[in-house]
PDB file of N, CA, C and O in Angstrom:
ATOM      1  N   MET P 229       9.229  44.418   0.566  1.00  0.00           N
ATOM      2  CA  MET P 229       9.006  43.179   1.272  1.00  0.00           C
ATOM      3  C   MET P 229      10.069  42.185   0.844  1.00  0.00           C
ATOM      4  O   MET P 229      10.441  42.129  -0.312  1.00  0.00           O
ATOM      5  N   HIS P 230      10.590  41.429   1.827  1.00  0.00           N
ATOM      6  CA  HIS P 230      11.504  40.333   1.518  1.00  0.00           C
ATOM      7  C   HIS P 230      11.440  39.279   2.628  1.00  0.00           C
ATOM      8  O   HIS P 230      10.864  39.506   3.681  1.00  0.00           O
ATOM      9  N   VAL P 231      12.045  38.141   2.371  1.00  0.00           N
ATOM     10  CA  VAL P 231      12.078  37.051   3.345  1.00  0.00           C
ATOM     11  C   VAL P 231      13.328  37.225   4.206  1.00  0.00           C
ATOM     12  O   VAL P 231      14.418  37.424   3.668  1.00  0.00           O
ATOM     13  N   PRO P 232      13.195  37.166   5.537  1.00  0.00           N
ATOM     14  CA  PRO P 232      14.376  37.271   6.395  1.00  0.00           C
ATOM     15  C   PRO P 232      15.400  36.173   6.081  1.00  0.00           C
ATOM     16  O   PRO P 232      15.035  35.063   5.693  1.00  0.00           O
ATOM     17  N   ASP P 233      16.688  36.490   6.264  1.00  0.00           N
ATOM     18  CA  ASP P 233      17.760  35.546   5.941  1.00  0.00           C
ATOM     19  C   ASP P 233      17.758  34.307   6.828  1.00  0.00           C
ATOM     20  O   ASP P 233      18.098  33.217   6.374  1.00  0.00           O
ATOM     21  N   ASP P 234      17.416  34.448   8.097  1.00  0.00           N
ATOM     22  CA  ASP P 234      17.489  33.333   9.039  1.00  0.00           C
ATOM     23  C   ASP P 234      16.183  33.244   9.840  1.00  0.00           C
ATOM     24  O   ASP P 234      16.161  33.559  11.028  1.00  0.00           O
ATOM     25  N   PRO P 235      15.091  32.797   9.214  1.00  0.00           N
ATOM     26  CA  PRO P 235      13.804  32.751   9.927  1.00  0.00           C
ATOM     27  C   PRO P 235      13.802  31.681  11.020  1.00  0.00           C
ATOM     28  O   PRO P 235      14.465  30.653  10.892  1.00  0.00           O
ATOM     29  N   PRO P 236      13.073  31.917  12.104  1.00  0.00           N
ATOM     30  CA  PRO P 236      13.009  30.939  13.186  1.00  0.00           C
ATOM     31  C   PRO P 236      12.178  29.718  12.796  1.00  0.00           C
ATOM     32  O   PRO P 236      11.395  29.764  11.845  1.00  0.00           O
ATOM     33  N   ASP P 237      12.319  28.646  13.559  1.00  0.00           N
ATOM     34  CA  ASP P 237      11.566  27.417  13.294  1.00  0.00           C
ATOM     35  C   ASP P 237      10.082  27.561  13.632  1.00  0.00           C
ATOM     36  O   ASP P 237       9.242  26.936  12.998  1.00  0.00           O
ATOM     37  N   ALA P 238       9.761  28.373  14.640  1.00  0.00           N
ATOM     38  CA  ALA P 238       8.370  28.597  15.055  1.00  0.00           C
ATOM     39  C   ALA P 238       8.104  30.091  15.104  1.00  0.00           C
ATOM     40  O   ALA P 238       9.036  30.897  15.217  1.00  0.00           O
ATOM     41  N   CYS P 239       6.866  30.467  15.025  1.00  0.00           N
ATOM     42  CA  CYS P 239       6.464  31.869  15.078  1.00  0.00           C
ATOM     43  C   CYS P 239       6.828  32.461  16.448  1.00  0.00           C
ATOM     44  O   CYS P 239       6.417  31.918  17.478  1.00  0.00           O
ATOM     45  N   PRO P 240       7.607  33.546  16.496  1.00  0.00           N
ATOM     46  CA  PRO P 240       7.981  34.122  17.781  1.00  0.00           C
ATOM     47  C   PRO P 240       6.820  34.823  18.492  1.00  0.00           C
ATOM     48  O   PRO P 240       6.881  35.043  19.701  1.00  0.00           O
ATOM     49  N   ALA P 241       5.770  35.138  17.778  1.00  0.00           N
ATOM     50  CA  ALA P 241       4.623  35.816  18.395  1.00  0.00           C
ATOM     51  C   ALA P 241       3.703  34.840  19.118  1.00  0.00           C
ATOM     52  O   ALA P 241       3.206  35.139  20.196  1.00  0.00           O
ATOM     53  N   CYS P 242       3.480  33.640  18.543  1.00  0.00           N
ATOM     54  CA  CYS P 242       2.527  32.703  19.151  1.00  0.00           C
ATOM     55  C   CYS P 242       3.127  31.331  19.449  1.00  0.00           C
ATOM     56  O   CYS P 242       2.530  30.539  20.162  1.00  0.00           O
ATOM     57  N   GLY P 243       4.292  31.029  18.877  1.00  0.00           N
ATOM     58  CA  GLY P 243       4.944  29.743  19.114  1.00  0.00           C
ATOM     59  C   GLY P 243       4.495  28.617  18.212  1.00  0.00           C
ATOM     60  O   GLY P 243       5.029  27.506  18.276  1.00  0.00           O
ATOM     61  N   ASP P 244       3.520  28.865  17.338  1.00  0.00           N
ATOM     62  CA  ASP P 244       2.996  27.833  16.449  1.00  0.00           C
ATOM     63  C   ASP P 244       3.842  27.715  15.177  1.00  0.00           C
ATOM     64  O   ASP P 244       4.548  28.649  14.793  1.00  0.00           O
ATOM     65  N   PRO P 245       3.736  26.573  14.470  1.00  0.00           N
ATOM     66  CA  PRO P 245       4.368  26.452  13.154  1.00  0.00           C
ATOM     67  C   PRO P 245       3.739  27.471  12.195  1.00  0.00           C
ATOM     68  O   PRO P 245       2.612  27.914  12.417  1.00  0.00           O
ATOM     69  N   TYR P 246       4.467  27.832  11.151  1.00  0.00           N
ATOM     70  CA  TYR P 246       3.946  28.766  10.153  1.00  0.00           C
ATOM     71  C   TYR P 246       4.359  28.294   8.768  1.00  0.00           C
ATOM     72  O   TYR P 246       5.282  27.499   8.613  1.00  0.00           O
ATOM     73  N   ASP P 247       3.664  28.806   7.752  1.00  0.00           N
ATOM     74  CA  ASP P 247       3.912  28.409   6.371  1.00  0.00           C
ATOM     75  C   ASP P 247       4.986  29.266   5.715  1.00  0.00           C
ATOM     76  O   ASP P 247       5.831  28.769   4.985  1.00  0.00           O
ATOM     77  N   SER P 248       4.956  30.576   5.971  1.00  0.00           N
ATOM     78  CA  SER P 248       5.931  31.482   5.374  1.00  0.00           C
ATOM     79  C   SER P 248       6.063  32.730   6.234  1.00  0.00           C
ATOM     80  O   SER P 248       5.246  32.991   7.107  1.00  0.00           O
ATOM     81  N   VAL P 249       7.124  33.493   5.982  1.00  0.00           N
ATOM     82  CA  VAL P 249       7.363  34.745   6.701  1.00  0.00           C
ATOM     83  C   VAL P 249       7.832  35.787   5.691  1.00  0.00           C
ATOM     84  O   VAL P 249       8.508  35.476   4.715  1.00  0.00           O
ATOM     85  N   SER P 250       7.426  37.036   5.911  1.00  0.00           N
ATOM     86  CA  SER P 250       7.868  38.144   5.068  1.00  0.00           C
ATOM     87  C   SER P 250       8.171  39.337   5.959  1.00  0.00           C
ATOM     88  O   SER P 250       7.535  39.533   6.987  1.00  0.00           O
ATOM     89  N   ARG P 251       9.181  40.129   5.589  1.00  0.00           N
ATOM     90  CA  ARG P 251       9.571  41.315   6.348  1.00  0.00           C
ATOM     91  C   ARG P 251       9.126  42.563   5.591  1.00  0.00           C
ATOM     92  O   ARG P 251       9.335  42.690   4.394  1.00  0.00           O
ATOM     93  N   HIS P 252       8.521  43.485   6.331  1.00  0.00           N
ATOM     94  CA  HIS P 252       7.987  44.712   5.737  1.00  0.00           C
ATOM     95  C   HIS P 252       8.521  45.936   6.478  1.00  0.00           C
ATOM     96  O   HIS P 252       8.434  45.997   7.702  1.00  0.00           O
ATOM     97  N   ALA P 253       9.063  46.885   5.731  1.00  0.00           N
ATOM     98  CA  ALA P 253       9.572  48.124   6.313  1.00  0.00           C
ATOM     99  C   ALA P 253       8.615  49.284   6.060  1.00  0.00           C
ATOM    100  O   ALA P 253       8.801  50.363   6.603  1.00  0.00           O
ATOM    101  N   GLY P 254       7.602  49.066   5.242  1.00  0.00           N
ATOM    102  CA  GLY P 254       6.607  50.095   4.968  1.00  0.00           C
ATOM    103  C   GLY P 254       5.227  49.582   5.332  1.00  0.00           C
ATOM    104  O   GLY P 254       5.078  48.484   5.865  1.00  0.00           O
ATOM    105  N   GLY P 255       4.221  50.346   5.056  1.00  0.00           N
ATOM    106  CA  GLY P 255       2.864  49.935   5.376  1.00  0.00           C
ATOM    107  C   GLY P 255       2.317  48.914   4.391  1.00  0.00           C
ATOM    108  O   GLY P 255       2.835  48.740   3.294  1.00  0.00           O
ATOM    109  N   PHE P 256       1.275  48.202   4.817  1.00  0.00           N
ATOM    110  CA  PHE P 256       0.597  47.259   3.950  1.00  0.00           C
ATOM    111  C   PHE P 256      -0.767  46.945   4.557  1.00  0.00           C
ATOM    112  O   PHE P 256      -1.051  47.311   5.695  1.00  0.00           O
ATOM    113  N   VAL P 257      -1.602  46.258   3.802  1.00  0.00           N
ATOM    114  CA  VAL P 257      -2.940  45.880   4.252  1.00  0.00           C
ATOM    115  C   VAL P 257      -3.042  44.365   4.256  1.00  0.00           C
ATOM    116  O   VAL P 257      -2.585  43.715   3.331  1.00  0.00           O
ATOM    117  N   ALA P 258      -3.637  43.800   5.308  1.00  0.00           N
ATOM    118  CA  ALA P 258      -3.849  42.355   5.390  1.00  0.00           C
ATOM    119  C   ALA P 258      -5.339  42.088   5.538  1.00  0.00           C
ATOM    120  O   ALA P 258      -5.965  42.573   6.469  1.00  0.00           O
ATOM    121  N   ASN P 259      -5.915  41.342   4.603  1.00  0.00           N
ATOM    122  CA  ASN P 259      -7.323  40.962   4.654  1.00  0.00           C
ATOM    123  C   ASN P 259      -7.388  39.447   4.584  1.00  0.00           C
ATOM    124  O   ASN P 259      -7.077  38.855   3.573  1.00  0.00           O
ATOM    125  N   LEU P 260      -7.803  38.821   5.690  1.00  0.00           N
ATOM    126  CA  LEU P 260      -7.872  37.365   5.718  1.00  0.00           C
ATOM    127  C   LEU P 260      -9.305  36.864   5.728  1.00  0.00           C
ATOM    128  O   LEU P 260      -9.547  35.669   5.926  1.00  0.00           O
ATOM    129  N   LEU P 261     -10.262  37.737   5.498  1.00  0.00           N
ATOM    130  CA  LEU P 261     -11.661  37.336   5.539  1.00  0.00           C
ATOM    131  C   LEU P 261     -11.990  36.266   4.504  1.00  0.00           C
ATOM    132  O   LEU P 261     -12.734  35.341   4.785  1.00  0.00           O
ATOM    133  N   ASP P 262     -11.464  36.397   3.301  1.00  0.00           N
ATOM    134  CA  ASP P 262     -11.766  35.469   2.218  1.00  0.00           C
ATOM    135  C   ASP P 262     -10.513  34.768   1.713  1.00  0.00           C
ATOM    136  O   ASP P 262     -10.414  34.437   0.544  1.00  0.00           O
ATOM    137  N   ASN P 263      -9.546  34.540   2.589  1.00  0.00           N
ATOM    138  CA  ASN P 263      -8.284  33.947   2.180  1.00  0.00           C
ATOM    139  C   ASN P 263      -8.366  32.429   2.309  1.00  0.00           C
ATOM    140  O   ASN P 263      -8.528  31.899   3.402  1.00  0.00           O
ATOM    141  N   GLU P 264      -8.263  31.734   1.181  1.00  0.00           N
ATOM    142  CA  GLU P 264      -8.356  30.274   1.179  1.00  0.00           C
ATOM    143  C   GLU P 264      -7.088  29.611   1.696  1.00  0.00           C
ATOM    144  O   GLU P 264      -7.128  28.463   2.134  1.00  0.00           O
ATOM    145  N   ARG P 265      -5.961  30.305   1.668  1.00  0.00           N
ATOM    146  CA  ARG P 265      -4.684  29.695   2.052  1.00  0.00           C
ATOM    147  C   ARG P 265      -4.328  29.949   3.516  1.00  0.00           C
ATOM    148  O   ARG P 265      -3.901  29.048   4.220  1.00  0.00           O
ATOM    149  N   TYR P 266      -4.465  31.208   3.968  1.00  0.00           N
ATOM    150  CA  TYR P 266      -4.037  31.563   5.321  1.00  0.00           C
ATOM    151  C   TYR P 266      -5.212  31.950   6.201  1.00  0.00           C
ATOM    152  O   TYR P 266      -6.136  32.628   5.766  1.00  0.00           O
ATOM    153  N   ARG P 267      -5.130  31.543   7.462  1.00  0.00           N
ATOM    154  CA  ARG P 267      -6.172  31.855   8.436  1.00  0.00           C
ATOM    155  C   ARG P 267      -5.727  32.958   9.387  1.00  0.00           C
ATOM    156  O   ARG P 267      -6.521  33.732   9.872  1.00  0.00           O
ATOM    157  N   ARG P 268      -4.424  33.007   9.684  1.00  0.00           N
ATOM    158  CA  ARG P 268      -3.926  33.976  10.657  1.00  0.00           C
ATOM    159  C   ARG P 268      -2.555  34.463  10.219  1.00  0.00           C
ATOM    160  O   ARG P 268      -1.766  33.720   9.650  1.00  0.00           O
ATOM    161  N   VAL P 269      -2.277  35.736  10.500  1.00  0.00           N
ATOM    162  CA  VAL P 269      -0.950  36.309  10.318  1.00  0.00           C
ATOM    163  C   VAL P 269      -0.550  36.940  11.642  1.00  0.00           C
ATOM    164  O   VAL P 269      -1.290  37.756  12.179  1.00  0.00           O
ATOM    165  N   CYS P 270       0.593  36.529  12.178  1.00  0.00           N
ATOM    166  CA  CYS P 270       1.128  37.133  13.392  1.00  0.00           C
ATOM    167  C   CYS P 270       2.183  38.172  12.989  1.00  0.00           C
ATOM    168  O   CYS P 270       2.914  37.972  12.018  1.00  0.00           O
ATOM    169  N   PHE P 271       2.261  39.243  13.735  1.00  0.00           N
ATOM    170  CA  PHE P 271       3.223  40.314  13.464  1.00  0.00           C
ATOM    171  C   PHE P 271       4.246  40.354  14.588  1.00  0.00           C
ATOM    172  O   PHE P 271       3.883  40.260  15.764  1.00  0.00           O
ATOM    173  N   HIS P 272       5.524  40.496  14.229  1.00  0.00           N
ATOM    174  CA  HIS P 272       6.592  40.532  15.225  1.00  0.00           C
ATOM    175  C   HIS P 272       7.570  41.645  14.837  1.00  0.00           C
ATOM    176  O   HIS P 272       7.949  41.751  13.664  1.00  0.00           O
ATOM    177  N   PRO P 273       7.992  42.498  15.794  1.00  0.00           N
ATOM    178  CA  PRO P 273       8.910  43.594  15.458  1.00  0.00           C
ATOM    179  C   PRO P 273      10.255  43.077  14.947  1.00  0.00           C
ATOM    180  O   PRO P 273      10.741  42.029  15.378  1.00  0.00           O
ATOM    181  N   ALA P 274      10.843  43.832  14.030  1.00  0.00           N
ATOM    182  CA  ALA P 274      12.139  43.485  13.437  1.00  0.00           C
ATOM    183  C   ALA P 274      12.805  44.783  12.988  1.00  0.00           C
ATOM    184  O   ALA P 274      12.264  45.873  13.182  1.00  0.00           O
ATOM    185  N   THR P 275      13.975  44.663  12.384  1.00  0.00           N
ATOM    186  CA  THR P 275      14.638  45.801  11.752  1.00  0.00           C
ATOM    187  C   THR P 275      15.048  45.390  10.345  1.00  0.00           C
ATOM    188  O   THR P 275      15.261  44.214  10.056  1.00  0.00           O
ATOM    189  N   ASP P 276      15.159  46.380   9.482  1.00  0.00           N
ATOM    190  CA  ASP P 276      15.572  46.160   8.095  1.00  0.00           C
ATOM    191  C   ASP P 276      16.669  47.169   7.792  1.00  0.00           C
ATOM    192  O   ASP P 276      16.389  48.362   7.655  1.00  0.00           O
ATOM    193  N   ASP P 277      17.916  46.717   7.759  1.00  0.00           N
ATOM    194  CA  ASP P 277      19.076  47.606   7.598  1.00  0.00           C
ATOM    195  C   ASP P 277      19.060  48.721   8.647  1.00  0.00           C
ATOM    196  O   ASP P 277      19.345  49.876   8.347  1.00  0.00           O
ATOM    197  N   GLY P 278      18.693  48.372   9.881  1.00  0.00           N
ATOM    198  CA  GLY P 278      18.680  49.330  10.982  1.00  0.00           C
ATOM    199  C   GLY P 278      17.407  50.140  11.109  1.00  0.00           C
ATOM    200  O   GLY P 278      17.228  50.862  12.083  1.00  0.00           O
ATOM    201  N   ASP P 279      16.514  50.038  10.129  1.00  0.00           N
ATOM    202  CA  ASP P 279      15.241  50.761  10.177  1.00  0.00           C
ATOM    203  C   ASP P 279      14.155  49.880  10.778  1.00  0.00           C
ATOM    204  O   ASP P 279      14.191  48.653  10.633  1.00  0.00           O
ATOM    205  N   PRO P 280      13.163  50.478  11.436  1.00  0.00           N
ATOM    206  CA  PRO P 280      12.062  49.684  11.993  1.00  0.00           C
ATOM    207  C   PRO P 280      11.320  48.917  10.904  1.00  0.00           C
ATOM    208  O   PRO P 280      11.110  49.422   9.800  1.00  0.00           O
ATOM    209  N   ALA P 281      10.935  47.706  11.226  1.00  0.00           N
ATOM    210  CA  ALA P 281      10.185  46.846  10.302  1.00  0.00           C
ATOM    211  C   ALA P 281       9.406  45.851  11.142  1.00  0.00           C
ATOM    212  O   ALA P 281       9.473  45.877  12.372  1.00  0.00           O
ATOM    213  N   PHE P 282       8.669  44.986  10.486  1.00  0.00           N
ATOM    214  CA  PHE P 282       8.018  43.892  11.191  1.00  0.00           C
ATOM    215  C   PHE P 282       7.943  42.687  10.280  1.00  0.00           C
ATOM    216  O   PHE P 282       7.914  42.803   9.065  1.00  0.00           O
ATOM    217  N   ASP P 283       7.974  41.514  10.925  1.00  0.00           N
ATOM    218  CA  ASP P 283       7.865  40.257  10.202  1.00  0.00           C
ATOM    219  C   ASP P 283       6.433  39.763  10.309  1.00  0.00           C
ATOM    220  O   ASP P 283       5.812  39.862  11.369  1.00  0.00           O
ATOM    221  N   CYS P 284       5.909  39.231   9.212  1.00  0.00           N
ATOM    222  CA  CYS P 284       4.565  38.663   9.158  1.00  0.00           C
ATOM    223  C   CYS P 284       4.705  37.154   9.025  1.00  0.00           C
ATOM    224  O   CYS P 284       5.294  36.670   8.054  1.00  0.00           O
ATOM    225  N   TYR P 285       4.166  36.427  10.003  1.00  0.00           N
ATOM    226  CA  TYR P 285       4.200  34.969  10.004  1.00  0.00           C
ATOM    227  C   TYR P 285       2.838  34.461   9.569  1.00  0.00           C
ATOM    228  O   TYR P 285       1.836  34.711  10.241  1.00  0.00           O
ATOM    229  N   HIS P 286       2.787  33.790   8.421  1.00  0.00           N
ATOM    230  CA  HIS P 286       1.540  33.359   7.791  1.00  0.00           C
ATOM    231  C   HIS P 286       1.207  31.924   8.201  1.00  0.00           C
ATOM    232  O   HIS P 286       1.980  31.009   7.931  1.00  0.00           O
ATOM    233  N   HIS P 287       0.059  31.757   8.865  1.00  0.00           N
ATOM    234  CA  HIS P 287      -0.386  30.446   9.340  1.00  0.00           C
ATOM    235  C   HIS P 287      -1.540  29.944   8.464  1.00  0.00           C
ATOM    236  O   HIS P 287      -2.502  30.672   8.239  1.00  0.00           O
ATOM    237  N   THR P 288      -1.419  28.699   8.022  1.00  0.00           N
ATOM    238  CA  THR P 288      -2.510  28.089   7.250  1.00  0.00           C
ATOM    239  C   THR P 288      -3.696  27.799   8.182  1.00  0.00           C
ATOM    240  O   THR P 288      -3.573  27.874   9.406  1.00  0.00           O
ATOM    241  N   HIS P 289      -4.823  27.437   7.620  1.00  0.00           N
ATOM    242  CA  HIS P 289      -5.996  27.077   8.410  1.00  0.00           C
ATOM    243  C   HIS P 289      -5.662  25.910   9.347  1.00  0.00           C
ATOM    244  O   HIS P 289      -6.033  25.918  10.513  1.00  0.00           O
ATOM    245  N   GLU P 290      -4.942  24.916   8.829  1.00  0.00           N
ATOM    246  CA  GLU P 290      -4.572  23.751   9.635  1.00  0.00           C
ATOM    247  C   GLU P 290      -3.648  24.156  10.782  1.00  0.00           C
ATOM    248  O   GLU P 290      -3.831  23.718  11.927  1.00  0.00           O
ATOM    249  N   GLN P 291      -2.651  25.009  10.515  1.00  0.00           N
ATOM    250  CA  GLN P 291      -1.731  25.444  11.561  1.00  0.00           C
ATOM    251  C   GLN P 291      -2.438  26.283  12.618  1.00  0.00           C
ATOM    252  O   GLN P 291      -2.045  26.280  13.774  1.00  0.00           O
ATOM    253  N   ALA P 292      -3.477  26.998  12.216  1.00  0.00           N
ATOM    254  CA  ALA P 292      -4.230  27.835  13.153  1.00  0.00           C
ATOM    255  C   ALA P 292      -5.315  27.040  13.883  1.00  0.00           C
ATOM    256  O   ALA P 292      -6.007  27.569  14.736  1.00  0.00           O
ATOM    257  N   GLY P 293      -5.483  25.760  13.507  1.00  0.00           N
ATOM    258  CA  GLY P 293      -6.450  24.906  14.176  1.00  0.00           C
ATOM    259  C   GLY P 293      -7.891  25.167  13.769  1.00  0.00           C
ATOM    260  O   GLY P 293      -8.812  24.993  14.555  1.00  0.00           O
ATOM    261  N   THR P 294      -8.079  25.611  12.523  1.00  0.00           N
ATOM    262  CA  THR P 294      -9.431  25.855  11.992  1.00  0.00           C
ATOM    263  C   THR P 294      -9.647  25.028  10.745  1.00  0.00           C
ATOM    264  O   THR P 294      -8.718  24.458  10.187  1.00  0.00           O
ATOM    265  N   ASP P 295     -10.898  24.975  10.253  1.00  0.00           N
ATOM    266  CA  ASP P 295     -11.171  24.216   9.025  1.00  0.00           C
ATOM    267  C   ASP P 295     -10.857  25.040   7.815  1.00  0.00           C
ATOM    268  O   ASP P 295     -11.056  26.144   7.723  1.00  0.00           O
TER     269      ASP P 295
END
């Protein structure tokens, strides 16, 4: 996992602001049921040195419009 070199200003999956982004070339698990910091994670296709990957855009509760 790493942070993309040139992340966009808004989430390309939903268009909303986001708190952070991470790029993943392997599998991982996301559990937001009991997450105090993030309410939603959007996934967007990417590449990592030419290999398939995806970017995870982490939205806080406020950015996702929830309490």
